Coordinates of C-alpha atoms in Angstrom, one line a residue:
Chain A
X1 CA 7.5 -18.1 2.5
X2 CA 5.4 -19.4 5.3
X3 CA 3.5 -21.6 2.9
X4 CA 6.7 -23.1 1.5
X5 CA 8.0 -24.1 4.9
X6 CA 4.6 -25.4 5.8
X7 CA 4.4 -27.7 2.8
X8 CA 7.9 -29.0 3.3
X9 CA 7.2 -29.5 7.0
X10 CA 4.1 -31.5 6.4
X11 CA 5.7 -33.6 3.7
X12 CA 8.6 -34.4 6.0
X13 CA 6.2 -35.2 8.8
X14 CA 4.2 -37.5 6.5
X15 CA 7.3 -39.2 5.2
X16 CA 8.6 -39.8 8.8
X17 CA 5.3 -41.2 9.9
X18 CA 5.0 -43.4 6.9
X19 CA 8.3 -45.1 7.6
X20 CA 7.9 -45.5 11.4
X21 CA 4.2 -46.3 11.8
X22 CA 3.4 -49.8 12.8
X23 CA 0.4 -51.0 10.8
X24 CA -1.5 -52.2 13.9
X25 CA -1.8 -48.8 15.7
X26 CA -1.2 -46.4 13.0
X27 CA -1.6 -43.0 14.7
X28 CA -2.6 -41.5 11.3
X29 CA -5.7 -43.6 11.2
X30 CA -8.9 -42.8 13.0
X31 CA -12.3 -44.5 13.2
X32 CA -15.1 -43.0 11.2
X33 CA -17.0 -41.8 14.3
X34 CA -14.0 -39.8 15.4
X35 CA -13.5 -38.3 12.0
X36 CA -17.2 -37.4 11.9
X37 CA -17.0 -35.6 15.3
X38 CA -14.1 -33.5 13.9
X39 CA -15.4 -32.8 10.4
X40 CA -19.2 -33.0 10.5
X41 CA -19.8 -29.6 12.1
X42 CA -17.8 -27.9 9.4
X43 CA -19.4 -29.8 6.6
X44 CA -22.9 -29.2 8.1
X45 CA -22.2 -25.4 8.1
X46 CA -20.8 -25.6 4.6
X47 CA -23.7 -27.5 3.1
X48 CA -26.4 -25.6 5.0
X49 CA -25.1 -22.1 4.6
X50 CA -22.9 -22.2 1.5
X51 CA -23.6 -25.1 -0.8
X52 CA -27.4 -25.2 -0.4
X53 CA -27.9 -21.4 -0.9
X54 CA -25.6 -21.5 -3.9
X55 CA -27.6 -24.3 -5.5
X56 CA -30.8 -22.6 -4.6
X57 CA -29.7 -19.4 -6.2
X58 CA -28.9 -21.3 -9.4
X59 CA -32.3 -23.1 -9.3
X60 CA -34.1 -19.8 -8.6
X61 CA -32.7 -18.2 -11.6
X62 CA -35.2 -20.2 -13.7
X63 CA -38.2 -18.7 -11.8
X64 CA -39.9 -15.4 -11.2
X65 CA -40.1 -15.1 -7.5
X66 CA -42.4 -12.6 -5.9
X67 CA -43.0 -13.2 -2.3
X68 CA -44.2 -16.8 -1.9
X69 CA -45.2 -17.1 -5.6
X70 CA -42.8 -18.9 -7.8
X71 CA -43.5 -18.9 -11.5
X72 CA -41.2 -21.1 -13.7
X73 CA -40.0 -19.0 -16.6
X74 CA -37.3 -21.3 -18.1
X75 CA -34.5 -19.2 -19.6
X76 CA -36.5 -16.0 -19.8
X77 CA -34.3 -14.4 -17.1
X78 CA -31.2 -15.1 -19.0
X79 CA -32.7 -13.8 -22.3
X80 CA -33.7 -10.6 -20.5
X81 CA -30.1 -10.4 -19.2
X82 CA -28.7 -10.3 -22.7
X83 CA -30.9 -7.3 -23.5
X84 CA -30.2 -5.5 -20.2
X85 CA -28.0 -2.5 -21.0
X86 CA -27.4 -1.7 -17.4
X87 CA -26.1 -5.2 -16.8
X88 CA -23.6 -4.8 -19.7
X89 CA -22.4 -1.4 -18.4
X90 CA -21.9 -3.1 -15.0
X91 CA -19.9 -5.9 -16.6
X92 CA -17.8 -3.4 -18.5
X93 CA -17.0 -1.4 -15.4
X94 CA -16.3 -4.6 -13.3
X95 CA -13.9 -5.9 -16.0
X96 CA -12.1 -2.5 -16.3
X97 CA -11.7 -2.7 -12.5
X98 CA -10.7 -6.3 -12.3
X99 CA -8.1 -6.2 -15.1
X100 CA -6.6 -2.7 -14.8
X101 CA -6.7 -2.0 -11.1
X102 CA -4.7 -5.0 -10.0
X103 CA -1.8 -3.7 -12.0
X104 CA -1.9 -0.5 -10.0
X105 CA -2.1 -2.4 -6.7
X106 CA 0.7 -4.8 -7.5
X107 CA 3.0 -2.2 -9.0
X108 CA 2.5 0.2 -6.0
X109 CA 3.1 -2.7 -3.7
X110 CA 6.3 -3.8 -5.4
X111 CA 7.7 -0.2 -5.5
X112 CA 6.9 0.3 -1.8
X113 CA 8.5 -3.1 -0.9
X114 CA 11.6 -2.1 -2.9
X115 CA 11.8 1.2 -1.1
X116 CA 11.8 -0.6 2.2
X117 CA 14.2 -3.2 0.9
X118 CA 16.6 -0.4 -0.1
X119 CA 17.2 0.1 3.6
X120 CA 15.5 3.2 4.7
X121 CA 15.4 4.1 8.4
X122 CA 12.3 3.1 10.4
X123 CA 11.5 0.4 7.9
X124 CA 9.6 -1.6 10.5
X125 CA 7.4 1.3 11.4
X126 CA 6.8 2.2 7.8
X127 CA 5.8 -1.4 7.0
X128 CA 3.2 -1.3 9.8
X129 CA 2.0 2.2 8.9
X130 CA 1.5 1.4 5.2
X131 CA -0.4 -1.7 6.1
X132 CA -3.0 0.1 8.2
X133 CA -5.6 0.9 5.5
X134 CA -5.9 -2.8 4.8
X135 CA -7.5 -3.2 8.2
X136 CA -10.1 -0.4 7.9
X137 CA -13.6 -1.3 6.9
X138 CA -14.9 -0.3 3.5
X139 CA -17.4 1.9 5.2
X140 CA -14.7 3.8 7.0
X141 CA -12.6 4.1 3.8
X142 CA -15.6 5.2 1.8
X143 CA -16.6 7.9 4.2
X144 CA -13.0 9.2 4.5
X145 CA -12.6 9.3 0.7
X146 CA -16.0 10.9 0.1
X147 CA -14.6 13.7 2.3
X148 CA -11.3 13.7 0.5
X149 CA -13.1 14.1 -2.8
X150 CA -15.6 16.7 -1.5
X151 CA -16.0 19.5 -4.0
X152 CA -15.9 22.4 -1.6
X153 CA -13.4 21.4 1.1
X154 CA -12.0 18.0 0.1
X155 CA -8.2 17.6 0.2
X156 CA -7.9 17.0 -3.5
X157 CA -9.7 20.2 -4.6
X158 CA -8.1 22.2 -1.7
X159 CA -4.6 21.2 -2.9
X160 CA -5.5 21.9 -6.6
X161 CA -6.8 25.4 -5.7
X162 CA -3.7 26.0 -3.6
X163 CA -1.5 25.2 -6.6
X164 CA -3.6 27.6 -8.7
X165 CA -5.0 24.7 -10.8
X166 CA -8.6 25.7 -10.2
X167 CA -9.5 24.5 -13.7
X168 CA -8.8 20.9 -12.6
X169 CA -11.1 20.9 -9.6
X170 CA -14.2 18.9 -10.1
X171 CA -16.8 16.9 -8.2
X172 CA -14.7 13.7 -8.4
X173 CA -17.5 11.3 -7.6
X174 CA -20.2 13.3 -9.4
X175 CA -18.5 13.5 -12.8
X176 CA -19.3 10.3 -14.9
X177 CA -15.9 10.6 -16.6
X178 CA -13.9 10.5 -13.3
X179 CA -16.1 8.7 -10.8
X180 CA -14.9 5.1 -11.7
X181 CA -11.2 6.2 -11.7
X182 CA -11.7 8.0 -8.3
X183 CA -13.2 4.9 -6.7
X184 CA -10.5 2.7 -8.1
X185 CA -7.8 5.0 -6.6
X186 CA -9.6 4.7 -3.2
X187 CA -9.6 0.9 -3.6
X188 CA -5.9 0.9 -4.4
X189 CA -5.2 3.1 -1.4
X190 CA -6.7 0.4 0.8
X191 CA -4.9 -2.6 -0.7
X192 CA -1.4 -1.3 -1.7
X193 CA -0.1 -2.2 1.8
X194 CA -1.2 -5.8 1.4
X195 CA 0.7 -6.2 -1.8
X196 CA 3.7 -4.4 -0.3
X197 CA 4.0 -6.8 2.6
X198 CA 3.8 -9.8 0.4
X199 CA 6.3 -8.5 -2.1
X200 CA 8.7 -7.6 0.8
X201 CA 8.5 -11.1 2.2
X202 CA 9.2 -12.5 -1.3
X203 CA 12.2 -10.2 -1.9
X204 CA 13.7 -11.2 1.5
X205 CA 13.3 -14.9 0.5
X206 CA 15.2 -14.4 -2.7
X207 CA 18.6 -16.2 -2.7
X208 CA 21.0 -13.5 -1.6
X209 CA 23.8 -14.9 -3.7
X210 CA 22.1 -13.8 -6.9
X211 CA 21.6 -10.3 -5.7
X212 CA 25.2 -10.1 -4.4
X213 CA 26.5 -11.5 -7.7
X214 CA 24.6 -8.7 -9.5
X215 CA 26.2 -6.2 -7.3
X216 CA 29.7 -7.5 -8.0
X217 CA 28.8 -7.2 -11.7
X218 CA 28.1 -3.5 -11.0
X219 CA 24.5 -4.1 -12.2
X220 CA 22.5 -0.8 -12.0
X221 CA 19.4 -0.6 -9.8
X222 CA 17.1 -0.4 -12.8
X223 CA 18.7 -3.3 -14.6
X224 CA 18.7 -5.3 -11.4
X225 CA 15.0 -4.6 -11.0
X226 CA 14.2 -5.5 -14.6
X227 CA 16.4 -8.6 -15.1
X228 CA 16.6 -10.1 -11.6
X229 CA 14.0 -9.0 -9.1
X230 CA 10.9 -8.9 -11.2
X231 CA 11.6 -12.2 -13.0
X232 CA 12.4 -13.9 -9.8
X233 CA 9.3 -12.5 -8.1
X234 CA 7.1 -13.4 -11.0
X235 CA 5.2 -16.2 -9.2
X236 CA 4.4 -13.9 -6.3
X237 CA 3.4 -11.0 -8.6
X238 CA 1.1 -13.1 -10.7
X239 CA -0.4 -14.7 -7.6
X240 CA -1.1 -11.2 -6.2
X241 CA -2.6 -10.2 -9.5
X242 CA -5.0 -13.1 -9.4
X243 CA -5.9 -12.4 -5.8
X244 CA -6.6 -8.7 -6.6
X245 CA -8.5 -9.8 -9.6
X246 CA -10.8 -12.1 -7.6
X247 CA -11.3 -9.3 -5.0
X248 CA -12.3 -6.8 -7.7
X249 CA -14.8 -9.1 -9.4
X250 CA -16.7 -9.0 -6.2
X251 CA -16.3 -5.3 -5.3
X252 CA -19.4 -4.0 -3.7
X253 CA -19.1 -2.1 -0.4
X254 CA -16.9 0.8 -1.5
X255 CA -19.0 1.5 -4.6
X256 CA -22.3 1.2 -2.9
X257 CA -21.4 3.7 -0.1
X258 CA -19.4 6.1 -2.2
X259 CA -21.5 6.5 -5.3
X260 CA -24.3 3.9 -5.2
X261 CA -23.3 2.9 -8.7
X262 CA -23.8 6.4 -10.1
X263 CA -23.6 8.9 -11.6
X264 CA -25.3 7.6 -14.7
X265 CA -24.2 4.0 -14.0
X266 CA -20.5 5.2 -14.3
X267 CA -19.5 3.1 -11.3
X268 CA -22.1 0.4 -11.4
X269 CA -20.6 -3.0 -10.8
X270 CA -22.2 -6.4 -11.2
X271 CA -22.4 -6.8 -7.4
X272 CA -24.1 -3.5 -6.9
X273 CA -26.5 -4.2 -9.7
X274 CA -27.5 -7.6 -8.2
X275 CA -28.0 -5.9 -4.9
X276 CA -30.2 -3.2 -6.5
X277 CA -32.3 -5.6 -8.4
X278 CA -32.8 -7.9 -5.4
X279 CA -33.2 -5.6 -2.5
X280 CA -33.2 -2.0 -3.5
X281 CA -35.5 -1.4 -6.5
X282 CA -39.1 -2.2 -6.0
X283 CA -39.1 -4.9 -8.6
X284 CA -39.9 -7.6 -6.0
X285 CA -38.4 -10.3 -8.1
X286 CA -35.6 -12.5 -6.8
X287 CA -35.4 -14.7 -9.9
X288 CA -33.8 -12.1 -12.2
X289 CA -31.0 -11.1 -9.7
X290 CA -30.4 -14.8 -9.1
X291 CA -29.8 -15.2 -12.8
X292 CA -27.2 -12.4 -12.7
X293 CA -25.5 -13.9 -9.7
X294 CA -25.4 -17.3 -11.4
X295 CA -23.8 -15.9 -14.5
X296 CA -21.3 -14.0 -12.5
X297 CA -20.5 -17.0 -10.4
X298 CA -19.7 -18.9 -13.6
X299 CA -17.6 -16.0 -14.9
X300 CA -15.6 -15.7 -11.7
X301 CA -14.9 -19.4 -11.6
X302 CA -14.0 -19.5 -15.3
X303 CA -11.7 -16.5 -15.0
X304 CA -9.9 -17.9 -12.0
X305 CA -9.3 -21.2 -13.9
X306 CA -8.2 -19.5 -17.0
X307 CA -5.8 -17.1 -15.2
X308 CA -4.4 -20.1 -13.4
X309 CA -3.8 -21.8 -16.7
X310 CA -2.2 -18.8 -18.3
X311 CA 0.0 -18.1 -15.3
X312 CA 0.7 -21.7 -14.5
X313 CA 4.1 -22.1 -13.2
X314 CA 5.5 -25.0 -11.1
X315 CA 3.7 -23.6 -8.1
X316 CA 0.0 -24.0 -7.8
X317 CA -1.7 -20.7 -7.2
X318 CA -3.3 -20.2 -3.8
X319 CA -5.8 -17.7 -2.7
Chain U
X1 CA 18.1 -7.4 6.1
X2 CA 21.7 -7.5 5.2
X3 CA 24.2 -5.1 6.8
X4 CA 25.3 -3.4 3.6
X5 CA 21.9 -2.3 2.3
X6 CA 21.9 -1.9 -1.5
X7 CA 21.0 1.7 -2.0
X8 CA 19.4 2.5 -5.3
X9 CA 21.8 4.2 -7.6
X10 CA 19.0 5.5 -9.8
X11 CA 17.6 7.9 -7.2
X12 CA 19.5 9.8 -4.5
X13 CA 18.8 9.2 -0.9
X14 CA 16.9 12.5 -0.7
X15 CA 14.4 11.5 -3.5
X16 CA 13.8 8.2 -1.9
X17 CA 13.1 9.8 1.5
X18 CA 10.7 12.2 -0.2
X19 CA 8.7 9.5 -1.8
X20 CA 8.6 7.5 1.4
X21 CA 7.5 10.5 3.4
X22 CA 4.9 11.4 0.8
X23 CA 3.4 7.9 0.8
X24 CA 3.4 7.8 4.6
X25 CA 1.4 11.0 4.7
X26 CA -0.9 9.6 2.0
X27 CA -1.7 6.5 4.1
X28 CA -1.8 7.9 7.6
X29 CA -2.9 11.5 6.8
X30 CA -6.6 10.7 6.1
X31 CA -6.7 8.7 9.3
X32 CA -5.2 11.5 11.4
X33 CA -7.6 14.0 9.7
X34 CA -10.5 11.8 10.8
X35 CA -9.1 11.6 14.3
X36 CA -8.9 15.4 14.6
X37 CA -12.5 15.8 13.2
X38 CA -13.8 13.3 15.7
X39 CA -13.0 15.7 18.7
X40 CA -14.3 18.8 17.0
X41 CA -17.9 20.0 16.7
X42 CA -19.5 20.2 13.3
X43 CA -19.6 24.0 13.6
X44 CA -15.9 24.2 14.2
X45 CA -15.2 21.8 11.3
X46 CA -17.4 23.8 8.9
X47 CA -15.3 26.9 9.7
X48 CA -12.1 25.2 8.9
X49 CA -11.8 21.6 7.9
X50 CA -8.1 21.3 8.6
X51 CA -7.7 23.1 11.9
X52 CA -6.1 21.4 14.9
X53 CA -8.8 20.6 17.6
X54 CA -8.8 23.3 20.2
X55 CA -10.2 22.6 22.7
X56 CA -10.6 18.8 22.3
X57 CA -14.3 18.0 22.5
X58 CA -14.1 14.6 24.1
X59 CA -17.8 14.8 24.8
X60 CA -18.3 14.1 21.1
X61 CA -17.7 10.5 21.9
X62 CA -20.1 10.5 24.8
X63 CA -22.8 12.1 22.6
X64 CA -22.1 9.5 19.8
X65 CA -22.1 6.6 22.3
X66 CA -25.3 7.6 24.2
X67 CA -27.4 9.9 22.1
X68 CA -26.6 8.7 18.6
X69 CA -27.0 5.0 19.4
X70 CA -23.5 4.0 18.6
X71 CA -23.4 2.0 21.9
X72 CA -26.2 -0.2 20.5
X73 CA -24.4 -0.7 17.2
X74 CA -21.1 -1.4 19.1
X75 CA -22.6 -4.1 21.3
X76 CA -24.5 -5.7 18.5
X77 CA -21.3 -5.9 16.5
X78 CA -19.4 -7.2 19.6
X79 CA -22.0 -9.9 20.3
X80 CA -22.2 -11.1 16.7
X81 CA -18.5 -11.0 15.9
X82 CA -17.3 -12.6 19.2
X83 CA -19.7 -15.5 19.0
X84 CA -19.2 -16.1 15.3
X85 CA -15.4 -16.0 15.7
X86 CA -15.5 -18.4 18.7
X87 CA -17.7 -20.9 16.9
X88 CA -15.9 -20.7 13.6
X89 CA -12.5 -21.1 15.3
X90 CA -13.6 -24.2 17.2
X91 CA -15.4 -25.8 14.3
X92 CA -12.6 -24.9 11.8
X93 CA -9.8 -26.0 14.1
X94 CA -11.5 -29.4 14.6
X95 CA -11.9 -29.9 10.8
X96 CA -8.4 -28.6 10.1
X97 CA -6.9 -31.0 12.6
X98 CA -8.7 -34.0 11.1
X99 CA -7.7 -33.0 7.6
X100 CA -4.1 -32.3 8.5
X101 CA -3.5 -35.4 10.7
X102 CA -5.5 -38.3 9.6
X103 CA -5.3 -40.3 6.4
X104 CA -8.7 -41.3 5.1
X105 CA -10.4 -41.5 1.8
X106 CA -11.9 -38.2 0.6
X107 CA -9.5 -36.1 2.8
X108 CA -8.3 -33.9 0.0
X109 CA -11.8 -33.8 -1.6
X110 CA -13.3 -32.4 1.6
X111 CA -10.5 -30.0 1.9
X112 CA -11.0 -28.8 -1.6
X113 CA -14.7 -28.5 -1.2
X114 CA -14.4 -26.4 2.0
X115 CA -11.6 -24.3 0.5
X116 CA -12.9 -23.6 -3.0
X117 CA -15.8 -21.6 -1.7
X118 CA -13.3 -18.9 -0.9
X119 CA -13.5 -17.6 -4.5
X120 CA -17.4 -17.6 -4.6
X121 CA -18.8 -14.1 -5.3
X122 CA -21.0 -13.4 -2.3
X123 CA -24.2 -12.8 -4.4
X124 CA -24.4 -16.5 -5.2
X125 CA -25.3 -17.2 -1.6
X126 CA -26.7 -13.8 -0.5
X127 CA -30.1 -13.9 -2.2
X128 CA -30.9 -17.4 -1.1
X129 CA -29.6 -16.9 2.4
X130 CA -32.0 -14.0 2.7
X131 CA -34.9 -16.3 1.7
X132 CA -33.7 -19.1 3.9
X133 CA -33.4 -16.9 7.0
X134 CA -36.8 -15.5 6.3
X135 CA -38.2 -19.1 6.1
X136 CA -36.6 -20.0 9.5
X137 CA -37.5 -16.7 11.2
X138 CA -33.9 -15.8 11.5
X139 CA -34.1 -12.8 9.2
X140 CA -33.5 -9.6 11.0
X141 CA -32.0 -11.4 14.0
X142 CA -28.5 -11.3 15.4
X143 CA -28.5 -15.1 15.6
X144 CA -29.1 -15.4 11.9
X145 CA -26.3 -13.0 11.1
X146 CA -24.0 -14.9 13.4
X147 CA -24.7 -18.2 11.6
X148 CA -24.0 -16.5 8.2
X149 CA -20.8 -15.0 9.5
X150 CA -19.6 -18.4 10.7
X151 CA -20.1 -19.8 7.3
X152 CA -18.4 -16.9 5.6
X153 CA -15.2 -17.3 7.6
X154 CA -15.1 -21.1 7.6
X155 CA -13.0 -21.7 4.4
X156 CA -10.3 -19.2 5.4
X157 CA -10.1 -20.7 9.0
X158 CA -9.8 -24.3 7.8
X159 CA -7.3 -23.3 5.2
X160 CA -5.0 -21.3 7.6
X161 CA -5.2 -23.8 10.4
X162 CA -4.7 -26.9 8.2
X163 CA -1.5 -25.4 7.0
X164 CA -0.2 -24.7 10.5
X165 CA -1.5 -28.0 12.1
X166 CA 0.2 -30.1 9.4
X167 CA 3.6 -28.8 10.6
X168 CA 3.2 -30.1 14.1
X169 CA 5.6 -33.1 14.3
X170 CA 4.0 -36.5 14.1
X171 CA 6.2 -37.7 16.9
X172 CA 4.2 -35.8 19.4
X173 CA 1.0 -37.6 18.3
X174 CA 2.8 -41.0 18.3
X175 CA 4.0 -40.4 21.9
X176 CA 0.5 -39.2 23.0
X177 CA -1.0 -42.3 21.5
X178 CA 1.4 -44.5 23.4
X179 CA 0.5 -42.7 26.6
X180 CA -3.1 -43.7 26.0
X181 CA -4.5 -40.4 24.9
X182 CA -7.8 -40.7 22.9
X183 CA -8.3 -38.8 19.7
X184 CA -10.4 -36.0 21.3
X185 CA -7.9 -35.7 24.1
X186 CA -5.1 -35.3 21.6
X187 CA -6.9 -32.5 19.9
X188 CA -7.7 -30.8 23.2
X189 CA -4.4 -31.2 25.0
X190 CA -1.9 -31.2 22.2
X191 CA -3.2 -29.6 19.0
X192 CA -5.0 -26.6 20.7
X193 CA -2.1 -25.6 23.0
X194 CA 0.7 -26.1 20.4
X195 CA -1.4 -24.5 17.7
X196 CA -2.2 -21.5 19.8
X197 CA -0.1 -19.0 17.9
X198 CA -1.8 -20.0 14.7
X199 CA -5.2 -20.1 16.3
X200 CA -4.6 -16.6 17.7
X201 CA -3.7 -15.4 14.2
X202 CA -7.0 -16.7 12.8
X203 CA -8.9 -15.3 15.7
X204 CA -7.7 -11.8 15.1
X205 CA -8.0 -12.1 11.4
X206 CA -11.6 -13.4 11.5
X207 CA -12.4 -10.7 14.1
X208 CA -11.3 -7.9 11.9
X209 CA -12.9 -9.2 8.7
X210 CA -16.3 -9.7 10.5
X211 CA -16.1 -6.5 12.4
X212 CA -15.8 -4.7 9.0
X213 CA -18.4 -6.8 7.2
X214 CA -21.1 -4.8 5.4
X215 CA -22.9 -6.6 2.6
X216 CA -24.6 -9.4 4.5
X217 CA -25.3 -7.2 7.5
X218 CA -27.1 -4.6 5.3
X219 CA -29.2 -7.3 3.6
X220 CA -30.0 -9.4 6.6
X221 CA -30.7 -6.7 9.3
X222 CA -33.3 -4.0 8.9
X223 CA -34.3 -3.3 12.5
X224 CA -32.4 -0.1 13.7
X225 CA -32.0 -1.8 17.2
X226 CA -30.1 -4.7 15.6
X227 CA -27.7 -2.8 13.4
X228 CA -24.0 -3.6 13.6
X229 CA -21.4 -0.8 13.4
X230 CA -20.8 -0.7 9.7
X231 CA -24.5 -0.4 8.8
X232 CA -25.1 1.8 11.8
X233 CA -22.6 4.3 10.6
X234 CA -23.9 4.2 7.1
X235 CA -27.5 4.7 8.3
X236 CA -26.4 7.5 10.6
X237 CA -24.6 9.2 7.6
X238 CA -27.8 8.8 5.5
X239 CA -29.8 10.6 8.1
X240 CA -27.3 13.3 9.2
X241 CA -25.2 13.8 6.1
X242 CA -24.0 17.3 7.3
X243 CA -23.0 16.3 10.8
X244 CA -19.4 15.6 10.0
X245 CA -18.1 15.8 13.6
X246 CA -20.6 13.2 14.8
X247 CA -19.9 10.9 11.9
X248 CA -16.2 11.1 12.5
X249 CA -16.7 10.3 16.2
X250 CA -18.8 7.3 15.3
X251 CA -16.3 6.1 12.7
X252 CA -13.5 6.4 15.4
X253 CA -15.6 4.3 17.8
X254 CA -15.8 1.6 15.1
X255 CA -12.1 1.8 14.3
X256 CA -10.6 1.8 17.8
X257 CA -11.0 -1.9 18.5
X258 CA -9.3 -2.7 15.2
X259 CA -6.5 -0.3 15.9
X260 CA -6.0 -1.7 19.4
X261 CA -5.9 -5.3 18.0
X262 CA -3.4 -4.1 15.4
X263 CA -1.2 -2.3 18.0
X264 CA -0.8 -5.4 20.0
X265 CA -0.7 -8.0 17.3
X266 CA 0.6 -6.2 14.2
X267 CA 3.0 -9.0 13.1
X268 CA 0.5 -11.8 13.7
X269 CA -2.1 -9.9 11.7
X270 CA 0.1 -9.1 8.8
X271 CA 1.2 -12.7 8.7
X272 CA -2.4 -14.0 8.8
X273 CA -3.6 -11.7 6.1
X274 CA -0.8 -12.5 3.8
X275 CA -0.5 -16.2 4.5
X276 CA -1.0 -18.1 1.2
X277 CA -0.2 -15.2 -1.0
X278 CA 3.6 -15.6 -0.6
X279 CA 5.3 -17.9 -3.0

């Protein structure tokens, strides 16, 4: 909503200025030194601390780097990567996470937004309350959920025992079959509120005539959801999906603190594996992790471009 | 919201209330549990993890602050985050203003370059930044971490502020030019005051994201004296895994500034975090 008005506003402003500006003292022109003063610091920071390191990582991926020693190895790191089983496990886990978990996030967000839209009391309070986990750091969320999943006294097992379902209790983060799902649930807990707020804003910006017409037609809530609300929200929902997807391709903090990638690589993601190879294992080689980072950089950029193509609507996707 | 709210016909009002109540407990419950544990001793917690604190052991916070080094972590975080946010907001606002206001060749290219790095996975810069900071003696230093944090938040800052600044009516600038304002004066005396609501939003947003940052801090800081809160808590938990009461108190210390910011600026924060996702 905000973006739409901003675009319209800026276009209007530009149109007005174009028609009224006298060519001699066009206030939309500035001399190069003035522009440099405004933009140079940002570009300097960008090139020094983002572009240069990114290029250097790509460059480094063709070397073995131990301390100050750099040995050019050509494509050896990439060949080793193809053979690296742990890497492929990490890729599989990250893809499961990136493709499946956003559905969970967005669906929860949409349902919560609909619940608030249905006109419950205290909607304002609930909106703020449900958004709270978004603001907590991954460290805090991870610690909280490690306690919630604790085998002896965590909430999950305590509730299961209380219901007499002792057979279902388990060490949620210690069981290779459940660890990934458990961490994904935690991640969804943190982000559902974000999706809820965005969906709610989008629902409120739907043209009210359409919804009112559907009510006159005695359209049921389920039908209204399926035929009107979801199709009309499609751009927002797809946008949220892509946003969640990008976030999950990078996921690190939560996994690193909760499971460290274990048990038996069940929750290893590409990010945690890069970190391990670069800084945690005593392999003392920064070339190989640079190769993983380079590959993953390419995969993320390609995935974003492809998703943008698939989901292309009239609106350009923004992140 | 409209006066006649469309109640779902699929569920009854009761079922809806139940779902909403359950979800509220699900989001706020863990946090309240944490809060109760932070004012209980670990001995009390081991006896019953879900009991109400009685009495309230407020001294837990003093112990965490003084004896468990959380004061050091807190001030390190505060110094790094406040300076990074101040610099990134100023630098980002200047660039955003120029990109939103002036027509020049390469405008959209520069905007695109600055903005596109928002999708970069952090590892692509992380490994090299580690080497670069080592080269320049900025590894394991709060100044180095601050520089990295400035670069991390720059794309988002430029993106958000460019959007807001472009909406300031051009008439204001035309009038200012006629009054003889220079370009820098226009930025200082028109853009910054008028853009203050947007700048406040980015300030709070950047503050919270950096306050919570973990990956770069854990790689670039190893000295216990220089730990920020997220890595301080994590290190404390590594050393004192069983001391749940003290961990909870430390976590609360790290969360309180965020909760305070949220309490005062909840709408601004929600708007900032969701800007750009709404279509």
